[in-house]
JSON list of N, CA and C in Angstrom, two decimals:
[
{"chain": "A", "resi": 1, "resn": "PRO", "atom": "N", "xyz": [5.24, 11.64, 0.53]},
{"chain": "A", "resi": 1, "resn": "PRO", "atom": "CA", "xyz": [4.04, 11.64, 1.22]},
{"chain": "A", "resi": 1, "resn": "PRO", "atom": "C", "xyz": [3.02, 12.43, 0.49]},
{"chain": "A", "resi": 2, "resn": "VAL", "atom": "N", "xyz": [1.98, 11.47, 0.23]},
{"chain": "A", "resi": 2, "resn": "VAL", "atom": "CA", "xyz": [1.06, 12.08, -0.43]},
{"chain": "A", "resi": 2, "resn": "VAL", "atom": "C", "xyz": [-0.22, 12.19, 0.08]},
{"chain": "A", "resi": 3, "resn": "ARG", "atom": "N", "xyz": [-1.26, 13.21, 0.00]},
{"chain": "A", "resi": 3, "resn": "ARG", "atom": "CA", "xyz": [-2.59, 13.41, 0.48]},
{"chain": "A", "resi": 3, "resn": "ARG", "atom": "C", "xyz": [-3.42, 13.47, -0.67]},
{"chain": "A", "resi": 4, "resn": "ALA", "atom": "N", "xyz": [-4.70, 13.11, -0.23]},
{"chain": "A", "resi": 4, "resn": "ALA", "atom": "CA", "xyz": [-5.77, 13.27, -1.13]},
{"chain": "A", "resi": 4, "resn": "ALA", "atom": "C", "xyz": [-6.91, 14.17, -0.63]},
{"chain": "A", "resi": 5, "resn": "ALA", "atom": "N", "xyz": [-7.36, 15.22, -1.49]},
{"chain": "A", "resi": 5, "resn": "ALA", "atom": "CA", "xyz": [-8.46, 16.11, -0.90]},
{"chain": "A", "resi": 5, "resn": "ALA", "atom": "C", "xyz": [-9.58, 15.61, -1.89]},
{"chain": "A", "resi": 6, "resn": "ARG", "atom": "N", "xyz": [-10.70, 15.51, -1.39]},
{"chain": "A", "resi": 6, "resn": "ARG", "atom": "CA", "xyz": [-11.67, 15.05, -2.07]},
{"chain": "A", "resi": 6, "resn": "ARG", "atom": "C", "xyz": [-13.16, 15.66, -1.70]},
{"chain": "A", "resi": 7, "resn": "PHE", "atom": "N", "xyz": [-14.16, 15.57, -2.78]},
{"chain": "A", "resi": 7, "resn": "PHE", "atom": "CA", "xyz": [-15.56, 16.03, -2.36]},
{"chain": "A", "resi": 7, "resn": "PHE", "atom": "C", "xyz": [-16.21, 14.82, -3.44]},
{"chain": "A", "resi": 8, "resn": "GLY", "atom": "N", "xyz": [-16.94, 14.11, -2.81]},
{"chain": "A", "resi": 8, "resn": "GLY", "atom": "CA", "xyz": [-17.63, 13.07, -3.74]},
{"chain": "A", "resi": 8, "resn": "GLY", "atom": "C", "xyz": [-16.82, 12.42, -4.78]},
{"chain": "A", "resi": 9, "resn": "GLY", "atom": "N", "xyz": [-16.85, 12.49, -6.01]},
{"chain": "A", "resi": 9, "resn": "GLY", "atom": "CA", "xyz": [-16.25, 11.97, -7.22]},
{"chain": "A", "resi": 9, "resn": "GLY", "atom": "C", "xyz": [-15.16, 12.82, -7.47]},
{"chain": "A", "resi": 10, "resn": "VAL", "atom": "N", "xyz": [-14.86, 13.88, -6.87]},
{"chain": "A", "resi": 10, "resn": "VAL", "atom": "CA", "xyz": [-13.82, 14.95, -7.23]},
{"chain": "A", "resi": 10, "resn": "VAL", "atom": "C", "xyz": [-12.68, 14.65, -6.30]},
{"chain": "A", "resi": 11, "resn": "PHE", "atom": "N", "xyz": [-11.43, 14.69, -6.91]},
{"chain": "A", "resi": 11, "resn": "PHE", "atom": "CA", "xyz": [-10.33, 14.51, -5.98]},
{"chain": "A", "resi": 11, "resn": "PHE", "atom": "C", "xyz": [-9.01, 15.25, -6.63]},
{"chain": "A", "resi": 12, "resn": "THR", "atom": "N", "xyz": [-8.22, 15.51, -5.67]},
{"chain": "A", "resi": 12, "resn": "THR", "atom": "CA", "xyz": [-6.85, 16.08, -6.22]},
{"chain": "A", "resi": 12, "resn": "THR", "atom": "C", "xyz": [-5.83, 15.35, -5.12]},
{"chain": "A", "resi": 13, "resn": "LEU", "atom": "N", "xyz": [-4.56, 15.28, -5.67]},
{"chain": "A", "resi": 13, "resn": "LEU", "atom": "CA", "xyz": [-3.53, 14.56, -4.87]},
{"chain": "A", "resi": 13, "resn": "LEU", "atom": "C", "xyz": [-2.37, 15.82, -4.36]},
{"chain": "A", "resi": 14, "resn": "PHE", "atom": "N", "xyz": [-2.11, 15.71, -3.40]},
{"chain": "A", "resi": 14, "resn": "PHE", "atom": "CA", "xyz": [-0.91, 16.90, -2.96]},
{"chain": "A", "resi": 14, "resn": "PHE", "atom": "C", "xyz": [0.10, 15.98, -2.42]},
{"chain": "A", "resi": 15, "resn": "CYS", "atom": "N", "xyz": [1.19, 16.42, -2.56]},
{"chain": "A", "resi": 15, "resn": "CYS", "atom": "CA", "xyz": [2.65, 15.86, -2.28]},
{"chain": "A", "resi": 15, "resn": "CYS", "atom": "C", "xyz": [2.90, 16.66, -0.90]},
{"chain": "A", "resi": 16, "resn": "SER", "atom": "N", "xyz": [2.33, 16.22, 0.18]},
{"chain": "A", "resi": 16, "resn": "SER", "atom": "CA", "xyz": [2.65, 17.07, 1.37]},
{"chain": "A", "resi": 16, "resn": "SER", "atom": "C", "xyz": [2.48, 16.01, 2.60]},
{"chain": "A", "resi": 17, "resn": "ALA", "atom": "N", "xyz": [3.44, 16.37, 3.39]},
{"chain": "A", "resi": 17, "resn": "ALA", "atom": "CA", "xyz": [3.36, 15.53, 4.78]},
{"chain": "A", "resi": 17, "resn": "ALA", "atom": "C", "xyz": [2.33, 16.10, 5.69]},
{"chain": "A", "resi": 18, "resn": "GLU", "atom": "N", "xyz": [1.92, 17.39, 5.53]},
{"chain": "A", "resi": 18, "resn": "GLU", "atom": "CA", "xyz": [0.91, 18.10, 6.25]},
{"chain": "A", "resi": 18, "resn": "GLU", "atom": "C", "xyz": [-0.32, 18.10, 5.44]},
{"chain": "A", "resi": 19, "resn": "PRO", "atom": "N", "xyz": [-1.54, 18.52, 6.29]},
{"chain": "A", "resi": 19, "resn": "PRO", "atom": "CA", "xyz": [-2.77, 18.40, 5.72]},
{"chain": "A", "resi": 19, "resn": "PRO", "atom": "C", "xyz": [-2.79, 19.82, 4.93]},
{"chain": "A", "resi": 20, "resn": "VAL", "atom": "N", "xyz": [-3.61, 19.62, 3.81]},
{"chain": "A", "resi": 20, "resn": "VAL", "atom": "CA", "xyz": [-3.53, 20.76, 2.78]},
{"chain": "A", "resi": 20, "resn": "VAL", "atom": "C", "xyz": [-5.31, 21.15, 3.13]},
{"chain": "A", "resi": 21, "resn": "THR", "atom": "N", "xyz": [-5.24, 22.50, 3.55]},
{"chain": "A", "resi": 21, "resn": "THR", "atom": "CA", "xyz": [-6.53, 22.81, 4.03]},
{"chain": "A", "resi": 21, "resn": "THR", "atom": "C", "xyz": [-7.02, 24.37, 3.23]},
{"chain": "A", "resi": 22, "resn": "ASP", "atom": "N", "xyz": [-6.02, 24.89, 2.65]},
{"chain": "A", "resi": 22, "resn": "ASP", "atom": "CA", "xyz": [-6.07, 26.05, 1.93]},
{"chain": "A", "resi": 22, "resn": "ASP", "atom": "C", "xyz": [-5.09, 26.41, 0.90]},
{"chain": "A", "resi": 23, "resn": "LEU", "atom": "N", "xyz": [-5.25, 27.56, 0.37]},
{"chain": "A", "resi": 23, "resn": "LEU", "atom": "CA", "xyz": [-4.24, 27.72, -0.70]},
{"chain": "A", "resi": 23, "resn": "LEU", "atom": "C", "xyz": [-2.85, 27.89, -0.18]},
{"chain": "A", "resi": 24, "resn": "ALA", "atom": "N", "xyz": [-2.62, 28.56, 0.85]},
{"chain": "A", "resi": 24, "resn": "ALA", "atom": "CA", "xyz": [-1.25, 28.61, 1.58]},
{"chain": "A", "resi": 24, "resn": "ALA", "atom": "C", "xyz": [-0.74, 27.39, 1.80]},
{"chain": "A", "resi": 25, "resn": "SER", "atom": "N", "xyz": [-1.36, 26.43, 2.34]},
{"chain": "A", "resi": 25, "resn": "SER", "atom": "CA", "xyz": [-0.99, 25.02, 2.38]},
{"chain": "A", "resi": 25, "resn": "SER", "atom": "C", "xyz": [-0.85, 24.18, 1.30]},
{"chain": "A", "resi": 26, "resn": "ALA", "atom": "N", "xyz": [-1.57, 24.55, 0.15]},
{"chain": "A", "resi": 26, "resn": "ALA", "atom": "CA", "xyz": [-1.36, 24.03, -1.08]},
{"chain": "A", "resi": 26, "resn": "ALA", "atom": "C", "xyz": [-0.07, 24.38, -1.80]},
{"chain": "A", "resi": 27, "resn": "MET", "atom": "N", "xyz": [0.29, 25.68, -1.60]},
{"chain": "A", "resi": 27, "resn": "MET", "atom": "CA", "xyz": [1.40, 26.22, -2.31]},
{"chain": "A", "resi": 27, "resn": "MET", "atom": "C", "xyz": [2.69, 25.72, -1.70]},
{"chain": "A", "resi": 28, "resn": "ARG", "atom": "N", "xyz": [2.57, 25.12, -0.55]},
{"chain": "A", "resi": 28, "resn": "ARG", "atom": "CA", "xyz": [3.74, 24.79, 0.11]},
{"chain": "A", "resi": 28, "resn": "ARG", "atom": "C", "xyz": [4.05, 22.99, -0.33]},
{"chain": "A", "resi": 29, "resn": "CYS", "atom": "N", "xyz": [3.16, 22.38, -1.02]},
{"chain": "A", "resi": 29, "resn": "CYS", "atom": "CA", "xyz": [3.49, 21.06, -1.40]},
{"chain": "A", "resi": 29, "resn": "CYS", "atom": "C", "xyz": [4.50, 21.05, -2.55]},
{"chain": "A", "resi": 30, "resn": "ASP", "atom": "N", "xyz": [5.04, 19.92, -2.66]},
{"chain": "A", "resi": 30, "resn": "ASP", "atom": "CA", "xyz": [6.10, 19.42, -3.62]},
{"chain": "A", "resi": 30, "resn": "ASP", "atom": "C", "xyz": [5.60, 19.32, -4.95]},
{"chain": "A", "resi": 31, "resn": "THR", "atom": "N", "xyz": [5.88, 20.48, -5.58]},
{"chain": "A", "resi": 31, "resn": "THR", "atom": "CA", "xyz": [5.21, 20.12, -7.08]},
{"chain": "A", "resi": 31, "resn": "THR", "atom": "C", "xyz": [6.22, 19.40, -8.03]},
{"chain": "A", "resi": 32, "resn": "LYS", "atom": "N", "xyz": [7.52, 19.22, -7.60]},
{"chain": "A", "resi": 32, "resn": "LYS", "atom": "CA", "xyz": [8.28, 18.49, -8.17]},
{"chain": "A", "resi": 32, "resn": "LYS", "atom": "C", "xyz": [8.08, 17.03, -8.02]},
{"chain": "A", "resi": 33, "resn": "LEU", "atom": "N", "xyz": [7.68, 16.71, -6.86]},
{"chain": "A", "resi": 33, "resn": "LEU", "atom": "CA", "xyz": [7.52, 15.15, -6.64]},
{"chain": "A", "resi": 33, "resn": "LEU", "atom": "C", "xyz": [6.08, 14.90, -7.15]},
{"chain": "A", "resi": 34, "resn": "TYR", "atom": "N", "xyz": [5.16, 15.84, -7.39]},
{"chain": "A", "resi": 34, "resn": "TYR", "atom": "CA", "xyz": [3.76, 15.62, -7.92]},
{"chain": "A", "resi": 34, "resn": "TYR", "atom": "C", "xyz": [4.24, 15.32, -9.51]},
{"chain": "A", "resi": 35, "resn": "SER", "atom": "N", "xyz": [4.86, 16.14, -10.13]},
{"chain": "A", "resi": 35, "resn": "SER", "atom": "CA", "xyz": [5.32, 15.81, -11.26]},
{"chain": "A", "resi": 35, "resn": "SER", "atom": "C", "xyz": [5.73, 14.24, -11.72]},
{"chain": "A", "resi": 36, "resn": "LYS", "atom": "N", "xyz": [6.70, 13.91, -10.62]},
{"chain": "A", "resi": 36, "resn": "LYS", "atom": "CA", "xyz": [7.23, 12.54, -10.89]},
{"chain": "A", "resi": 36, "resn": "LYS", "atom": "C", "xyz": [5.95, 11.62, -10.76]},
{"chain": "A", "resi": 37, "resn": "LEU", "atom": "N", "xyz": [4.99, 11.79, -9.76]},
{"chain": "A", "resi": 37, "resn": "LEU", "atom": "CA", "xyz": [3.99, 11.07, -9.58]},
{"chain": "A", "resi": 37, "resn": "LEU", "atom": "C", "xyz": [3.03, 10.94, -10.82]},
{"chain": "A", "resi": 38, "resn": "PHE", "atom": "N", "xyz": [2.94, 12.05, -11.51]},
{"chain": "A", "resi": 38, "resn": "PHE", "atom": "CA", "xyz": [2.11, 12.41, -12.53]},
{"chain": "A", "resi": 38, "resn": "PHE", "atom": "C", "xyz": [2.60, 11.32, -13.93]},
{"chain": "A", "resi": 39, "resn": "HIS", "atom": "N", "xyz": [4.10, 11.54, -13.99]},
{"chain": "A", "resi": 39, "resn": "HIS", "atom": "CA", "xyz": [4.62, 10.74, -15.04]},
{"chain": "A", "resi": 39, "resn": "HIS", "atom": "C", "xyz": [4.73, 9.30, -14.67]},
{"chain": "A", "resi": 40, "resn": "GLY", "atom": "N", "xyz": [4.67, 8.86, -13.46]},
{"chain": "A", "resi": 40, "resn": "GLY", "atom": "CA", "xyz": [4.99, 7.48, -13.14]},
{"chain": "A", "resi": 40, "resn": "GLY", "atom": "C", "xyz": [3.40, 6.98, -13.46]},
{"chain": "A", "resi": 41, "resn": "LEU", "atom": "N", "xyz": [2.45, 7.56, -13.15]},
{"chain": "A", "resi": 41, "resn": "LEU", "atom": "CA", "xyz": [1.08, 7.05, -13.39]},
{"chain": "A", "resi": 41, "resn": "LEU", "atom": "C", "xyz": [0.68, 6.97, -14.82]},
{"chain": "A", "resi": 42, "resn": "PHE", "atom": "N", "xyz": [1.10, 8.05, -15.61]},
{"chain": "A", "resi": 42, "resn": "PHE", "atom": "CA", "xyz": [1.05, 8.16, -17.07]},
{"chain": "A", "resi": 42, "resn": "PHE", "atom": "C", "xyz": [1.80, 6.98, -17.86]},
{"chain": "A", "resi": 43, "resn": "ASP", "atom": "N", "xyz": [3.01, 6.77, -17.09]},
{"chain": "A", "resi": 43, "resn": "ASP", "atom": "CA", "xyz": [3.63, 5.73, -17.96]},
{"chain": "A", "resi": 43, "resn": "ASP", "atom": "C", "xyz": [3.13, 4.31, -17.70]},
{"chain": "A", "resi": 44, "resn": "ARG", "atom": "N", "xyz": [2.27, 4.14, -16.71]},
{"chain": "A", "resi": 44, "resn": "ARG", "atom": "CA", "xyz": [1.66, 3.13, -16.32]},
{"chain": "A", "resi": 44, "resn": "ARG", "atom": "C", "xyz": [0.20, 3.22, -16.75]},
{"chain": "A", "resi": 45, "resn": "GLY", "atom": "N", "xyz": [-0.13, 4.07, -17.89]},
{"chain": "A", "resi": 45, "resn": "GLY", "atom": "CA", "xyz": [-1.59, 4.19, -18.47]},
{"chain": "A", "resi": 45, "resn": "GLY", "atom": "C", "xyz": [-2.48, 4.74, -17.78]},
{"chain": "A", "resi": 46, "resn": "ILE", "atom": "N", "xyz": [-2.40, 5.59, -16.67]},
{"chain": "A", "resi": 46, "resn": "ILE", "atom": "CA", "xyz": [-3.26, 6.42, -15.89]},
{"chain": "A", "resi": 46, "resn": "ILE", "atom": "C", "xyz": [-2.99, 7.66, -15.96]},
{"chain": "A", "resi": 47, "resn": "TYR", "atom": "N", "xyz": [-4.01, 8.49, -16.50]},
{"chain": "A", "resi": 47, "resn": "TYR", "atom": "CA", "xyz": [-4.02, 9.80, -16.65]},
{"chain": "A", "resi": 47, "resn": "TYR", "atom": "C", "xyz": [-4.56, 10.65, -15.55]},
{"chain": "A", "resi": 48, "resn": "ILE", "atom": "N", "xyz": [-3.87, 11.55, -14.86]},
{"chain": "A", "resi": 48, "resn": "ILE", "atom": "CA", "xyz": [-4.57, 12.35, -13.84]},
{"chain": "A", "resi": 48, "resn": "ILE", "atom": "C", "xyz": [-4.16, 13.77, -14.31]},
{"chain": "A", "resi": 49, "resn": "ALA", "atom": "N", "xyz": [-4.74, 14.80, -13.59]},
{"chain": "A", "resi": 49, "resn": "ALA", "atom": "CA", "xyz": [-4.47, 16.18, -14.04]},
{"chain": "A", "resi": 49, "resn": "ALA", "atom": "C", "xyz": [-2.98, 16.45, -13.90]},
{"chain": "A", "resi": 50, "resn": "PRO", "atom": "N", "xyz": [-2.54, 17.07, -14.70]},
{"chain": "A", "resi": 50, "resn": "PRO", "atom": "CA", "xyz": [-1.00, 17.28, -14.59]},
{"chain": "A", "resi": 50, "resn": "PRO", "atom": "C", "xyz": [-0.50, 18.22, -13.84]},
{"chain": "A", "resi": 51, "resn": "SER", "atom": "N", "xyz": [-1.48, 19.16, -12.88]},
{"chain": "A", "resi": 51, "resn": "SER", "atom": "CA", "xyz": [-0.98, 19.81, -11.88]},
{"chain": "A", "resi": 51, "resn": "SER", "atom": "C", "xyz": [-1.77, 19.43, -10.67]},
{"chain": "A", "resi": 52, "resn": "GLN", "atom": "N", "xyz": [-1.25, 19.67, -9.53]},
{"chain": "A", "resi": 52, "resn": "GLN", "atom": "CA", "xyz": [-1.96, 19.30, -8.24]},
{"chain": "A", "resi": 52, "resn": "GLN", "atom": "C", "xyz": [-3.15, 20.53, -7.91]},
{"chain": "A", "resi": 53, "resn": "PHE", "atom": "N", "xyz": [-3.00, 21.31, -8.73]},
{"chain": "A", "resi": 53, "resn": "PHE", "atom": "CA", "xyz": [-3.99, 22.68, -8.54]},
{"chain": "A", "resi": 53, "resn": "PHE", "atom": "C", "xyz": [-5.31, 22.39, -9.61]},
{"chain": "A", "resi": 54, "resn": "GLU", "atom": "N", "xyz": [-5.39, 21.10, -10.15]},
{"chain": "A", "resi": 54, "resn": "GLU", "atom": "CA", "xyz": [-6.50, 20.84, -10.93]},
{"chain": "A", "resi": 54, "resn": "GLU", "atom": "C", "xyz": [-7.32, 19.43, -10.33]},
{"chain": "A", "resi": 55, "resn": "CYS", "atom": "N", "xyz": [-8.29, 19.37, -10.60]},
{"chain": "A", "resi": 55, "resn": "CYS", "atom": "CA", "xyz": [-9.31, 18.05, -10.14]},
{"chain": "A", "resi": 55, "resn": "CYS", "atom": "C", "xyz": [-9.27, 16.97, -11.02]},
{"chain": "A", "resi": 56, "resn": "ASN", "atom": "N", "xyz": [-9.37, 15.83, -10.54]},
{"chain": "A", "resi": 56, "resn": "ASN", "atom": "CA", "xyz": [-9.62, 14.41, -11.09]},
{"chain": "A", "resi": 56, "resn": "ASN", "atom": "C", "xyz": [-11.20, 14.10, -10.68]},
{"chain": "A", "resi": 57, "resn": "PHE", "atom": "N", "xyz": [-11.61, 13.24, -11.81]},
{"chain": "A", "resi": 57, "resn": "PHE", "atom": "CA", "xyz": [-13.10, 12.94, -11.25]},
{"chain": "A", "resi": 57, "resn": "PHE", "atom": "C", "xyz": [-13.23, 11.37, -11.55]},
{"chain": "A", "resi": 58, "resn": "VAL", "atom": "N", "xyz": [-14.05, 10.87, -10.51]},
{"chain": "A", "resi": 58, "resn": "VAL", "atom": "CA", "xyz": [-14.38, 9.38, -10.63]},
{"chain": "A", "resi": 58, "resn": "VAL", "atom": "C", "xyz": [-15.90, 9.40, -10.86]},
{"chain": "A", "resi": 59, "resn": "SER", "atom": "N", "xyz": [-16.29, 8.60, -11.73]},
{"chain": "A", "resi": 59, "resn": "SER", "atom": "CA", "xyz": [-17.61, 8.61, -11.98]},
{"chain": "A", "resi": 59, "resn": "SER", "atom": "C", "xyz": [-18.22, 7.10, -12.28]},
{"chain": "A", "resi": 60, "resn": "ALA", "atom": "N", "xyz": [-19.50, 7.12, -12.51]},
{"chain": "A", "resi": 60, "resn": "ALA", "atom": "CA", "xyz": [-19.93, 5.68, -12.63]},
{"chain": "A", "resi": 60, "resn": "ALA", "atom": "C", "xyz": [-19.50, 4.86, -14.05]},
{"chain": "A", "resi": 61, "resn": "ALA", "atom": "N", "xyz": [-18.99, 5.84, -14.74]},
{"chain": "A", "resi": 61, "resn": "ALA", "atom": "CA", "xyz": [-18.14, 5.07, -15.95]},
{"chain": "A", "resi": 61, "resn": "ALA", "atom": "C", "xyz": [-16.87, 4.10, -15.54]},
{"chain": "A", "resi": 62, "resn": "HIS", "atom": "N", "xyz": [-16.36, 4.80, -14.37]},
{"chain": "A", "resi": 62, "resn": "HIS", "atom": "CA", "xyz": [-15.31, 3.92, -14.06]},
{"chain": "A", "resi": 62, "resn": "HIS", "atom": "C", "xyz": [-15.70, 2.49, -13.14]},
{"chain": "A", "resi": 63, "resn": "SER", "atom": "N", "xyz": [-14.97, 1.45, -13.53]},
{"chain": "A", "resi": 63, "resn": "SER", "atom": "CA", "xyz": [-15.33, 0.06, -12.95]},
{"chain": "A", "resi": 63, "resn": "SER", "atom": "C", "xyz": [-14.32, -0.07, -11.79]},
{"chain": "A", "resi": 64, "resn": "VAL", "atom": "N", "xyz": [-14.63, -1.17, -11.14]},
{"chain": "A", "resi": 64, "resn": "VAL", "atom": "CA", "xyz": [-13.98, -1.81, -9.95]},
{"chain": "A", "resi": 64, "resn": "VAL", "atom": "C", "xyz": [-12.49, -2.07, -10.55]},
{"chain": "A", "resi": 65, "resn": "ALA", "atom": "N", "xyz": [-12.51, -2.51, -11.63]},
{"chain": "A", "resi": 65, "resn": "ALA", "atom": "CA", "xyz": [-11.19, -2.75, -12.34]},
{"chain": "A", "resi": 65, "resn": "ALA", "atom": "C", "xyz": [-10.55, -1.44, -12.74]},
{"chain": "A", "resi": 66, "resn": "ASP", "atom": "N", "xyz": [-11.07, -0.55, -13.25]},
{"chain": "A", "resi": 66, "resn": "ASP", "atom": "CA", "xyz": [-10.46, 0.78, -13.21]},
{"chain": "A", "resi": 66, "resn": "ASP", "atom": "C", "xyz": [-9.72, 1.19, -11.89]},
{"chain": "A", "resi": 67, "resn": "ALA", "atom": "N", "xyz": [-10.56, 1.19, -10.84]},
{"chain": "A", "resi": 67, "resn": "ALA", "atom": "CA", "xyz": [-9.96, 1.55, -9.66]},
{"chain": "A", "resi": 67, "resn": "ALA", "atom": "C", "xyz": [-8.89, 0.83, -9.13]},
{"chain": "A", "resi": 68, "resn": "ASP", "atom": "N", "xyz": [-8.82, -0.61, -9.40]},
{"chain": "A", "resi": 68, "resn": "ASP", "atom": "CA", "xyz": [-7.67, -1.30, -9.03]},
{"chain": "A", "resi": 68, "resn": "ASP", "atom": "C", "xyz": [-6.53, -1.05, -9.90]},
{"chain": "A", "resi": 69, "resn": "ALA", "atom": "N", "xyz": [-6.91, -0.87, -11.11]},
{"chain": "A", "resi": 69, "resn": "ALA", "atom": "CA", "xyz": [-5.60, -0.53, -12.08]},
{"chain": "A", "resi": 69, "resn": "ALA", "atom": "C", "xyz": [-5.03, 0.99, -11.51]},
{"chain": "A", "resi": 70, "resn": "PHE", "atom": "N", "xyz": [-5.82, 1.95, -11.08]},
{"chain": "A", "resi": 70, "resn": "PHE", "atom": "CA", "xyz": [-5.45, 2.92, -10.63]},
{"chain": "A", "resi": 70, "resn": "PHE", "atom": "C", "xyz": [-4.41, 2.81, -9.30]},
{"chain": "A", "resi": 71, "resn": "LEU", "atom": "N", "xyz": [-4.83, 2.03, -8.58]},
{"chain": "A", "resi": 71, "resn": "LEU", "atom": "CA", "xyz": [-4.24, 1.72, -7.31]},
{"chain": "A", "resi": 71, "resn": "LEU", "atom": "C", "xyz": [-3.05, 1.07, -7.34]},
{"chain": "A", "resi": 72, "resn": "SER", "atom": "N", "xyz": [-2.94, 0.01, -8.38]},
{"chain": "A", "resi": 72, "resn": "SER", "atom": "CA", "xyz": [-1.75, -0.75, -8.64]},
{"chain": "A", "resi": 72, "resn": "SER", "atom": "C", "xyz": [-0.51, 0.22, -9.41]},
{"chain": "A", "resi": 73, "resn": "ALA", "atom": "N", "xyz": [-1.23, 1.09, -10.43]},
{"chain": "A", "resi": 73, "resn": "ALA", "atom": "CA", "xyz": [-0.18, 2.18, -10.80]},
{"chain": "A", "resi": 73, "resn": "ALA", "atom": "C", "xyz": [0.19, 3.03, -9.89]},
{"chain": "A", "resi": 74, "resn": "PHE", "atom": "N", "xyz": [-0.56, 3.27, -8.96]},
{"chain": "A", "resi": 74, "resn": "PHE", "atom": "CA", "xyz": [-0.25, 4.47, -7.76]},
{"chain": "A", "resi": 74, "resn": "PHE", "atom": "C", "xyz": [0.74, 3.79, -6.90]},
{"chain": "A", "resi": 75, "resn": "GLU", "atom": "N", "xyz": [0.69, 2.53, -6.57]},
{"chain": "A", "resi": 75, "resn": "GLU", "atom": "CA", "xyz": [1.59, 1.79, -5.71]},
{"chain": "A", "resi": 75, "resn": "GLU", "atom": "C", "xyz": [3.09, 1.70, -6.35]},
{"chain": "A", "resi": 76, "resn": "ALA", "atom": "N", "xyz": [3.04, 1.44, -7.57]},
{"chain": "A", "resi": 76, "resn": "ALA", "atom": "CA", "xyz": [4.10, 1.24, -8.38]},
{"chain": "A", "resi": 76, "resn": "ALA", "atom": "C", "xyz": [4.89, 2.43, -8.62]},
{"chain": "A", "resi": 77, "resn": "SER", "atom": "N", "xyz": [4.05, 3.42, -8.70]},
{"chain": "A", "resi": 77, "resn": "SER", "atom": "CA", "xyz": [4.73, 4.97, -9.23]},
{"chain": "A", "resi": 77, "resn": "SER", "atom": "C", "xyz": [5.32, 5.38, -7.77]},
{"chain": "A", "resi": 78, "resn": "VAL", "atom": "N", "xyz": [4.83, 5.19, -6.66]},
{"chain": "A", "resi": 78, "resn": "VAL", "atom": "CA", "xyz": [5.39, 5.77, -5.43]},
{"chain": "A", "resi": 78, "resn": "VAL", "atom": "C", "xyz": [6.44, 4.74, -4.88]},
{"chain": "A", "resi": 79, "resn": "ALA", "atom": "N", "xyz": [6.52, 3.71, -5.43]},
{"chain": "A", "resi": 79, "resn": "ALA", "atom": "CA", "xyz": [7.69, 2.45, -4.69]},
{"chain": "A", "resi": 79, "resn": "ALA", "atom": "C", "xyz": [8.93, 3.14, -5.10]}
]
């Protein structure tokens, strides 16, 4: 299970079946699974923050093709 927390173009991913709403719930997330997700994306050419306690950013510099590439890599990584 993966959850996304976001505000505008800033986001992070958490490996948790439960909502992540504060530091305590973030600390209960599966960091080993996040590491596997990070490496799965990295191996497919997508670089996200190496820790779920860091932020990722989407900006106007990213194209629809970039978003599609992220989604394809994400789907392959979690499969």
